[in-house]
Amino acid sequence: MATQVLYDAYLTVTNAAGTARDLSARVRSITVDQSQAMQDDTAMGDTFTSSAVGLQSWSVTVEFLQDYIADANNAVDVTLSGLLAIGKTTALVIRPTSAAKGSTNPEWTGTAVLESYNPVSGSVGDEAMASATFSSAGALSRGV
């Protein structure tokens, strides 16, 4: 059985100005979560519960090594802080590795809203960290 070690994940986030920023070098961990709301469609006479698929949703949770470099193109804080505006969406591109997308390196793309951003996190002497959660604002597509 083949397995893969995740050590080179790829993430781009489109900033508030509409420019895609590669934040891969700052990603410590990333989780893509896809789900479907299940609707109970059990009726009288059924002897087991029955479910139908409702709306789908997805989210991405990322833990970043933080930086506060104001003029850096691919800095975490300057990219994310402008996305916390009502109605502001961002485009995400995620791959298991930084290599081109393909059958062994699928790519997930979607439009999301930045649901939460913790720009300062850590204890004395720790690496400065930041976490962010992006929630679906449209479909998440998988491409190869």
Coordinates of N, CA, C and O in Angstrom, one line a residue:
M1 N 0.8 -1.2 0.0 CA 0.0 0.0 0.0 C 0.9 1.2 0.0 O 1.7 1.4 0.9
A2 N 0.7 2.1 -1.0 CA 1.5 3.3 -1.1 C 0.9 4.4 -0.1 O -0.3 4.5 0.0
T3 N 1.8 5.1 0.5 CA 1.4 6.2 1.4 C 2.2 7.4 1.0 O 3.2 7.3 0.2
Q4 N 1.8 8.6 1.5 CA 2.6 9.8 1.1 C 2.8 10.6 2.4 O 1.9 10.8 3.2
V5 N 4.0 11.2 2.5 CA 4.3 12.0 3.6 C 4.0 13.5 3.2 O 4.5 13.9 2.1
L6 N 3.3 14.2 3.9 CA 3.0 15.6 3.6 C 4.1 16.5 4.1 O 4.3 16.7 5.3
Y7 N 5.0 17.0 3.2 CA 6.1 17.9 3.7 C 6.3 19.1 2.8 O 7.1 19.9 3.0
D8 N 5.5 19.2 1.7 CA 5.7 20.3 0.7 C 4.3 20.8 0.2 O 4.2 21.0 -1.0
A9 N 3.4 20.9 1.1 CA 2.0 21.4 0.7 C 2.1 22.8 0.1 O 2.9 23.6 0.4
Y10 N 1.2 23.0 -0.8 CA 1.1 24.2 -1.6 C -0.2 24.9 -1.3 O -1.2 24.3 -1.3
L11 N -0.1 26.3 -1.0 CA -1.3 27.1 -0.7 C -1.1 28.5 -1.3 O -0.1 29.1 -1.0
T12 N -2.0 28.9 -2.1 CA -2.1 30.3 -2.5 C -3.4 30.9 -2.0 O -4.4 30.2 -2.0
V13 N -3.3 32.1 -1.6 CA -4.5 32.9 -1.1 C -4.5 34.2 -1.9 O -3.4 34.9 -1.9
T14 N -5.6 34.5 -2.4 CA -5.7 35.8 -3.1 C -5.9 36.9 -2.1 O -6.9 36.8 -1.3
N15 N -5.1 37.9 -2.1 CA -5.2 39.0 -1.1 C -6.3 40.0 -1.5 O -7.0 39.8 -2.5
A16 N -6.6 41.0 -0.6 CA -7.7 41.9 -0.8 C -7.5 42.7 -2.1 O -8.6 43.2 -2.7
A17 N -6.3 42.8 -2.7 CA -6.1 43.5 -3.9 C -6.3 42.6 -5.1 O -6.3 43.1 -6.3
G18 N -6.6 41.4 -4.9 CA -6.9 40.4 -6.0 C -5.6 39.7 -6.6 O -5.7 39.1 -7.6
T19 N -4.5 39.8 -5.8 CA -3.3 39.1 -6.2 C -3.1 37.8 -5.5 O -3.1 37.8 -4.2
A20 N -2.8 36.7 -6.2 CA -2.6 35.4 -5.5 C -1.2 35.4 -4.9 O -0.2 35.8 -5.5
R21 N -1.2 35.1 -3.6 CA 0.1 35.0 -2.8 C 0.3 33.6 -2.4 O -0.5 32.9 -1.8
D22 N 1.5 33.1 -2.7 CA 2.0 31.8 -2.3 C 2.5 31.8 -0.9 O 3.5 32.4 -0.6
L23 N 1.7 31.2 0.0 CA 2.0 31.2 1.4 C 2.6 29.9 1.9 O 2.8 29.6 3.1
S24 N 2.9 29.0 0.9 CA 3.4 27.7 1.2 C 4.5 27.6 2.2 O 4.6 26.7 3.1
A25 N 5.5 28.5 2.0 CA 6.7 28.4 2.9 C 6.4 28.8 4.3 O 7.3 28.5 5.2
R26 N 5.2 29.3 4.6 CA 4.8 29.6 6.0 C 3.8 28.6 6.6 O 3.4 28.8 7.7
V27 N 3.4 27.7 5.8 CA 2.3 26.7 6.3 C 3.0 25.7 7.2 O 4.0 25.0 6.8
R28 N 2.4 25.6 8.4 CA 2.9 24.6 9.4 C 2.0 23.3 9.3 O 2.4 22.2 9.4
S29 N 0.7 23.6 9.1 CA -0.3 22.5 9.0 C -1.4 23.0 8.2 O -1.8 24.2 8.2
I30 N -2.1 22.1 7.5 CA -3.3 22.5 6.7 C -4.2 21.3 6.7 O -3.8 20.1 6.6
T31 N -5.5 21.6 6.8 CA -6.6 20.6 6.8 C -7.7 21.1 5.8 O -8.2 22.3 6.0
V32 N -8.1 20.3 4.9 CA -9.2 20.6 4.0 C -10.3 19.7 4.5 O -10.2 18.5 4.5
D33 N -11.5 20.3 4.8 CA -12.6 19.5 5.3 C -13.8 19.7 4.4 O -14.2 20.8 4.2
Q34 N -14.3 18.6 3.8 CA -15.5 18.6 3.0 C -16.6 17.9 3.7 O -16.3 16.8 4.3
S35 N -17.8 18.4 3.6 CA -18.9 17.7 4.3 C -20.2 17.9 3.5 O -20.3 18.8 2.7
Q36 N -21.2 17.1 3.9 CA -22.5 17.2 3.3 C -23.5 17.1 4.5 O -23.4 16.3 5.4
A37 N -24.5 18.1 4.5 CA -25.5 18.1 5.5 C -26.5 17.0 5.1 O -27.0 16.9 4.0
M38 N -26.7 16.1 6.1 CA -27.6 15.0 5.8 C -29.0 15.4 6.3 O -29.2 15.9 7.4
Q39 N -30.0 15.1 5.5 CA -31.4 15.4 5.8 C -32.2 14.1 6.1 O -32.1 13.2 5.2
D40 N -32.9 14.1 7.1 CA -33.7 12.9 7.5 C -34.9 12.8 6.6 O -35.8 13.7 6.7
D41 N -35.0 11.8 5.8 CA -36.2 11.6 5.0 C -36.9 10.3 5.3 O -37.5 9.7 4.5
T42 N -36.8 9.9 6.6 CA -37.5 8.7 7.1 C -39.0 9.0 7.1 O -39.5 10.1 7.5
A43 N -39.8 8.0 6.6 CA -41.2 8.2 6.5 C -41.9 7.1 7.3 O -41.3 6.1 7.6
M44 N -43.2 7.3 7.6 CA -44.0 6.3 8.3 C -43.9 4.9 7.5 O -43.9 4.9 6.2
G45 N -43.7 3.9 8.2 CA -43.6 2.6 7.6 C -42.2 2.1 7.4 O -41.9 0.9 7.2
D46 N -41.2 3.1 7.4 CA -39.8 2.7 7.3 C -39.4 2.0 8.6 O -39.9 2.4 9.7
T47 N -38.5 1.1 8.6 CA -38.0 0.4 9.8 C -36.6 0.8 10.1 O -36.0 0.4 11.1
F48 N -36.0 1.6 9.2 CA -34.7 2.1 9.4 C -34.7 3.6 9.1 O -35.5 4.0 8.3
T49 N -33.9 4.4 9.7 CA -33.8 5.8 9.3 C -33.2 5.9 7.9 O -32.4 5.0 7.5
S50 N -33.6 6.9 7.2 CA -33.2 7.1 5.8 C -32.7 8.6 5.7 O -33.3 9.5 6.3
S51 N -31.6 8.8 5.0 CA -31.1 10.1 4.8 C -30.9 10.5 3.4 O -30.6 9.6 2.5
A52 N -31.1 11.8 3.1 CA -30.8 12.3 1.8 C -29.7 13.4 1.9 O -29.6 14.1 3.0
V53 N -28.9 13.6 0.9 CA -27.9 14.6 0.9 C -28.5 16.0 0.7 O -29.2 16.2 -0.2
G54 N -28.1 16.9 1.6 CA -28.5 18.3 1.5 C -27.4 19.1 0.9 O -26.7 18.7 0.0
L55 N -27.2 20.2 1.5 CA -26.1 21.1 1.0 C -24.7 20.6 1.4 O -24.5 20.1 2.4
Q56 N -23.8 20.9 0.5 CA -22.4 20.6 0.8 C -21.7 21.8 1.3 O -22.1 22.9 1.0
S57 N -20.6 21.6 2.0 CA -19.8 22.7 2.5 C -18.4 22.2 2.6 O -18.1 21.0 2.6
W58 N -17.5 23.2 2.7 CA -16.1 22.9 2.9 C -15.4 24.0 3.7 O -15.9 25.1 3.8
S59 N -14.3 23.7 4.3 CA -13.5 24.7 5.0 C -12.0 24.2 4.9 O -11.7 23.1 4.7
V60 N -11.1 25.2 5.2 CA -9.7 25.0 5.2 C -9.2 25.6 6.5 O -9.5 26.8 6.7
T61 N -8.5 24.9 7.3 CA -7.8 25.4 8.5 C -6.3 25.3 8.3 O -5.8 24.3 7.9
V62 N -5.7 26.4 8.5 CA -4.2 26.5 8.3 C -3.6 27.1 9.6 O -4.0 28.0 10.2
E63 N -2.4 26.5 9.9 CA -1.6 27.0 11.0 C -0.3 27.5 10.3 O 0.3 26.8 9.5
F64 N 0.0 28.8 10.5 CA 1.1 29.5 9.8 C 2.2 29.8 10.8 O 1.9 30.1 11.9
L65 N 3.4 29.8 10.3 CA 4.5 30.5 11.0 C 4.3 31.9 10.6 O 4.3 32.3 9.5
Q66 N 4.2 32.8 11.6 CA 3.8 34.2 11.4 C 4.9 35.1 11.0 O 6.1 34.8 11.4
D67 N 4.6 36.1 10.3 CA 5.5 37.2 10.0 C 4.7 38.5 9.9 O 3.5 38.4 9.6
Y68 N 5.3 39.6 10.1 CA 4.7 40.9 10.0 C 5.3 41.8 9.1 O 5.3 43.0 9.3
I69 N 6.0 41.3 8.1 CA 6.7 42.1 7.1 C 5.7 42.8 6.2 O 5.0 42.2 5.4
A70 N 5.6 44.1 6.4 CA 4.5 44.9 5.7 C 4.7 44.9 4.2 O 3.7 45.0 3.5
D71 N 5.9 44.9 3.6 CA 6.0 45.0 2.2 C 6.4 43.7 1.5 O 6.7 43.7 0.3
A72 N 6.3 42.6 2.2 CA 6.6 41.3 1.6 C 5.4 40.8 0.8 O 4.3 40.9 1.3
N73 N 5.7 40.4 -0.4 CA 4.6 39.9 -1.3 C 3.9 38.6 -0.7 O 2.7 38.5 -0.9
N74 N 4.6 37.8 -0.1 CA 4.0 36.5 0.4 C 4.1 36.4 1.9 O 4.2 35.3 2.5
A75 N 3.9 37.5 2.6 CA 3.8 37.5 4.0 C 2.4 37.2 4.5 O 1.4 37.6 3.9
V76 N 2.3 36.5 5.6 CA 1.1 36.0 6.1 C 0.2 37.1 6.6 O -1.0 37.3 6.1
D77 N 0.6 38.0 7.5 CA -0.2 39.0 8.1 C -0.7 40.0 7.0 O -1.9 40.4 7.0
V78 N 0.2 40.5 6.2 CA -0.3 41.5 5.2 C -1.3 40.8 4.2 O -2.1 41.5 3.7
T79 N -1.1 39.5 3.9 CA -2.1 38.9 3.0 C -3.4 38.7 3.7 O -4.5 38.9 3.0
L80 N -3.4 38.2 4.9 CA -4.7 37.8 5.5 C -5.5 38.9 6.2 O -6.7 38.9 6.2
S81 N -4.8 39.9 6.8 CA -5.5 40.9 7.5 C -6.5 41.7 6.7 O -7.5 42.2 7.2
G82 N -6.2 41.9 5.4 CA -7.1 42.7 4.6 C -8.4 41.9 4.1 O -9.3 42.4 3.6
L83 N -8.4 40.6 4.5 CA -9.5 39.7 4.1 C -10.6 39.7 5.1 O -11.7 39.1 4.8
L84 N -10.4 40.3 6.2 CA -11.5 40.3 7.3 C -12.4 41.5 7.1 O -12.5 42.3 7.9
A85 N -13.0 41.5 6.0 CA -14.0 42.6 5.7 C -15.3 41.9 5.3 O -15.3 40.8 4.6
I86 N -16.4 42.5 5.7 CA -17.7 41.9 5.4 C -17.9 41.8 3.8 O -17.7 42.8 3.1
G87 N -18.3 40.6 3.4 CA -18.5 40.4 2.0 C -17.3 40.1 1.2 O -17.4 39.8 0.0
K88 N -16.1 40.1 1.8 CA -14.8 39.9 1.0 C -14.6 38.4 0.9 O -14.6 37.7 1.8
T89 N -14.4 38.0 -0.3 CA -14.0 36.6 -0.6 C -12.6 36.5 -1.1 O -12.0 37.5 -1.5
T90 N -12.1 35.3 -1.1 CA -10.7 35.0 -1.6 C -10.7 33.7 -2.3 O -11.5 32.8 -2.1
A91 N -9.8 33.6 -3.2 CA -9.6 32.3 -4.0 C -8.5 31.6 -3.3 O -7.4 32.1 -3.0
L92 N -8.7 30.3 -3.1 CA -7.7 29.4 -2.5 C -7.3 28.3 -3.6 O -8.1 27.8 -4.3
V93 N -6.0 28.0 -3.6 CA -5.5 26.8 -4.4 C -4.7 26.0 -3.4 O -3.7 26.5 -2.8
I94 N -5.0 24.7 -3.3 CA -4.3 23.8 -2.4 C -3.9 22.5 -3.2 O -4.6 22.0 -3.9
R95 N -2.6 22.1 -2.9 CA -2.1 20.9 -3.5 C -1.3 20.2 -2.4 O -0.7 20.9 -1.6
P96 N -1.2 18.9 -2.5 CA -0.3 18.1 -1.5 C 1.2 18.5 -1.6 O 1.9 18.5 -0.6
T97 N 1.6 18.8 -2.8 CA 3.0 19.2 -3.0 C 3.0 20.5 -3.9 O 2.0 20.8 -4.6
S98 N 4.2 21.1 -4.0 CA 4.3 22.3 -4.8 C 4.5 22.0 -6.3 O 4.5 22.9 -7.1
A99 N 4.6 20.7 -6.6 CA 4.7 20.3 -8.0 C 3.4 20.7 -8.8 O 2.4 20.9 -8.2
A100 N 3.5 20.7 -10.1 CA 2.3 20.9 -10.9 C 1.2 19.9 -10.6 O 1.5 18.8 -10.2
K101 N 0.0 20.4 -10.7 CA -1.2 19.5 -10.5 C -1.1 18.3 -11.5 O -0.7 18.5 -12.6
G102 N -1.6 17.2 -11.0 CA -1.6 16.0 -11.9 C -2.3 14.9 -11.2 O -2.8 15.0 -10.1
S103 N -2.3 13.7 -11.8 CA -3.0 12.6 -11.2 C -2.5 12.2 -9.8 O -3.2 11.6 -9.0
T104 N -1.2 12.4 -9.6 CA -0.7 12.1 -8.3 C -0.5 13.3 -7.4 O 0.1 13.2 -6.3
N105 N -0.9 14.5 -7.9 CA -0.9 15.7 -7.1 C -2.1 16.5 -7.4 O -2.0 17.6 -8.1
P106 N -3.3 16.1 -6.9 CA -4.5 16.8 -7.2 C -4.5 18.2 -6.6 O -3.8 18.5 -5.7
E107 N -5.3 19.1 -7.2 CA -5.5 20.5 -6.8 C -6.9 20.8 -6.4 O -7.8 20.4 -7.2
W108 N -7.1 21.4 -5.3 CA -8.4 21.9 -4.9 C -8.4 23.4 -5.0 O -7.5 24.1 -4.5
T109 N -9.5 23.9 -5.6 CA -9.6 25.3 -5.8 C -11.0 25.7 -5.4 O -12.0 25.0 -5.6
G110 N -11.1 26.9 -4.8 CA -12.5 27.4 -4.4 C -12.4 28.8 -3.9 O -11.4 29.4 -3.6
T111 N -13.6 29.4 -3.8 CA -13.8 30.7 -3.3 C -14.3 30.6 -1.9 O -15.2 29.8 -1.6
A112 N -13.6 31.3 -1.0 CA -14.0 31.2 0.5 C -14.0 32.6 1.1 O -13.6 33.6 0.5
V113 N -14.5 32.6 2.3 CA -14.4 33.8 3.2 C -13.5 33.4 4.3 O -13.4 32.3 4.8
L114 N -12.7 34.4 4.8 CA -11.8 34.2 5.9 C -12.7 34.3 7.2 O -13.1 35.4 7.6
E115 N -13.1 33.2 7.7 CA -14.0 33.1 8.9 C -13.3 33.6 10.2 O -13.9 34.3 11.0
S116 N -12.0 33.2 10.4 CA -11.3 33.6 11.6 C -9.8 33.7 11.3 O -9.3 33.0 10.4
Y117 N -9.2 34.6 11.9 CA -7.7 34.8 11.8 C -7.2 35.2 13.2 O -7.7 36.2 13.7
N118 N -6.2 34.4 13.7 CA -5.6 34.7 14.9 C -4.2 35.2 14.6 O -3.3 34.4 14.4
P119 N -3.9 36.5 14.5 CA -2.6 37.0 14.1 C -1.5 36.8 15.1 O -0.3 36.9 14.7
V120 N -1.8 36.6 16.4 CA -0.8 36.5 17.4 C -1.1 35.3 18.2 O -2.2 35.2 18.8
S121 N -0.1 34.3 18.3 CA -0.3 33.1 19.1 C 1.0 32.6 19.4 O 1.9 32.5 18.6
G122 N 1.2 32.2 20.7 CA 2.4 31.6 21.2 C 2.7 31.9 22.6 O 2.1 32.8 23.2
S123 N 3.7 31.2 23.2 CA 4.1 31.5 24.5 C 5.5 32.1 24.5 O 6.2 32.1 23.4
V124 N 6.0 32.5 25.6 CA 7.3 33.1 25.7 C 8.4 32.1 25.1 O 8.4 30.9 25.4
G125 N 9.2 32.6 24.2 CA 10.2 31.8 23.6 C 9.8 31.0 22.4 O 10.6 30.3 21.8
D126 N 8.5 30.9 22.1 CA 7.9 30.1 21.0 C 8.0 30.8 19.7 O 8.1 32.1 19.6
E127 N 8.0 30.1 18.6 CA 7.9 30.6 17.3 C 6.5 31.4 17.2 O 5.5 30.9 17.7
A128 N 6.5 32.5 16.6 CA 5.2 33.3 16.4 C 4.4 32.5 15.4 O 4.8 32.1 14.4
M129 N 3.1 32.2 15.8 CA 2.2 31.4 15.0 C 1.0 32.3 14.7 O 0.7 33.2 15.4
A130 N 0.2 31.8 13.7 CA -1.0 32.4 13.3 C -1.9 31.3 12.8 O -1.4 30.4 12.2
S131 N -3.2 31.3 13.1 CA -4.1 30.3 12.5 C -5.2 31.1 11.8 O -5.6 32.2 12.1
A132 N -5.7 30.4 10.7 CA -6.8 30.9 9.9 C -7.8 29.8 9.5 O -7.3 28.7 9.3
T133 N -9.0 30.2 9.5 CA -10.1 29.2 9.0 C -10.8 29.9 7.8 O -11.3 31.0 8.0
F134 N -10.8 29.3 6.7 CA -11.6 29.7 5.5 C -12.8 28.9 5.4 O -12.7 27.6 5.5
S135 N -14.0 29.5 5.1 CA -15.2 28.7 4.9 C -15.7 29.0 3.5 O -15.5 30.0 2.9
S136 N -16.4 27.9 3.0 CA -16.9 28.0 1.7 C -17.8 29.2 1.3 O -18.6 29.6 2.1
A137 N -17.5 29.7 0.1 CA -18.4 30.8 -0.4 C -18.7 30.3 -1.8 O -19.0 31.2 -2.7
G138 N -18.7 29.0 -2.1 CA -19.0 28.5 -3.4 C -18.4 27.1 -3.4 O -18.0 26.5 -2.4
A139 N -18.4 26.5 -4.6 CA -18.0 25.1 -4.7 C -16.5 24.9 -4.5 O -15.7 25.8 -4.8
L140 N -16.0 23.7 -4.1 CA -14.6 23.4 -4.0 C -14.4 22.4 -5.2 O -15.1 21.3 -5.2
S141 N -13.5 22.7 -6.1 CA -13.3 21.8 -7.2 C -12.0 21.1 -7.1 O -11.0 21.6 -6.6
R142 N -12.0 19.8 -7.5 CA -10.8 19.0 -7.5 C -10.3 18.8 -8.9 O -11.1 18.3 -9.7
G143 N -9.1 19.1 -9.2 CA -8.6 19.0 -10.6 C -7.3 18.2 -10.6 O -6.6 18.1 -9.6
V144 N -7.0 17.5 -11.7 CA -5.8 16.7 -11.8 C -5.1 17.1 -13.1 O -5.6 17.7 -14.0

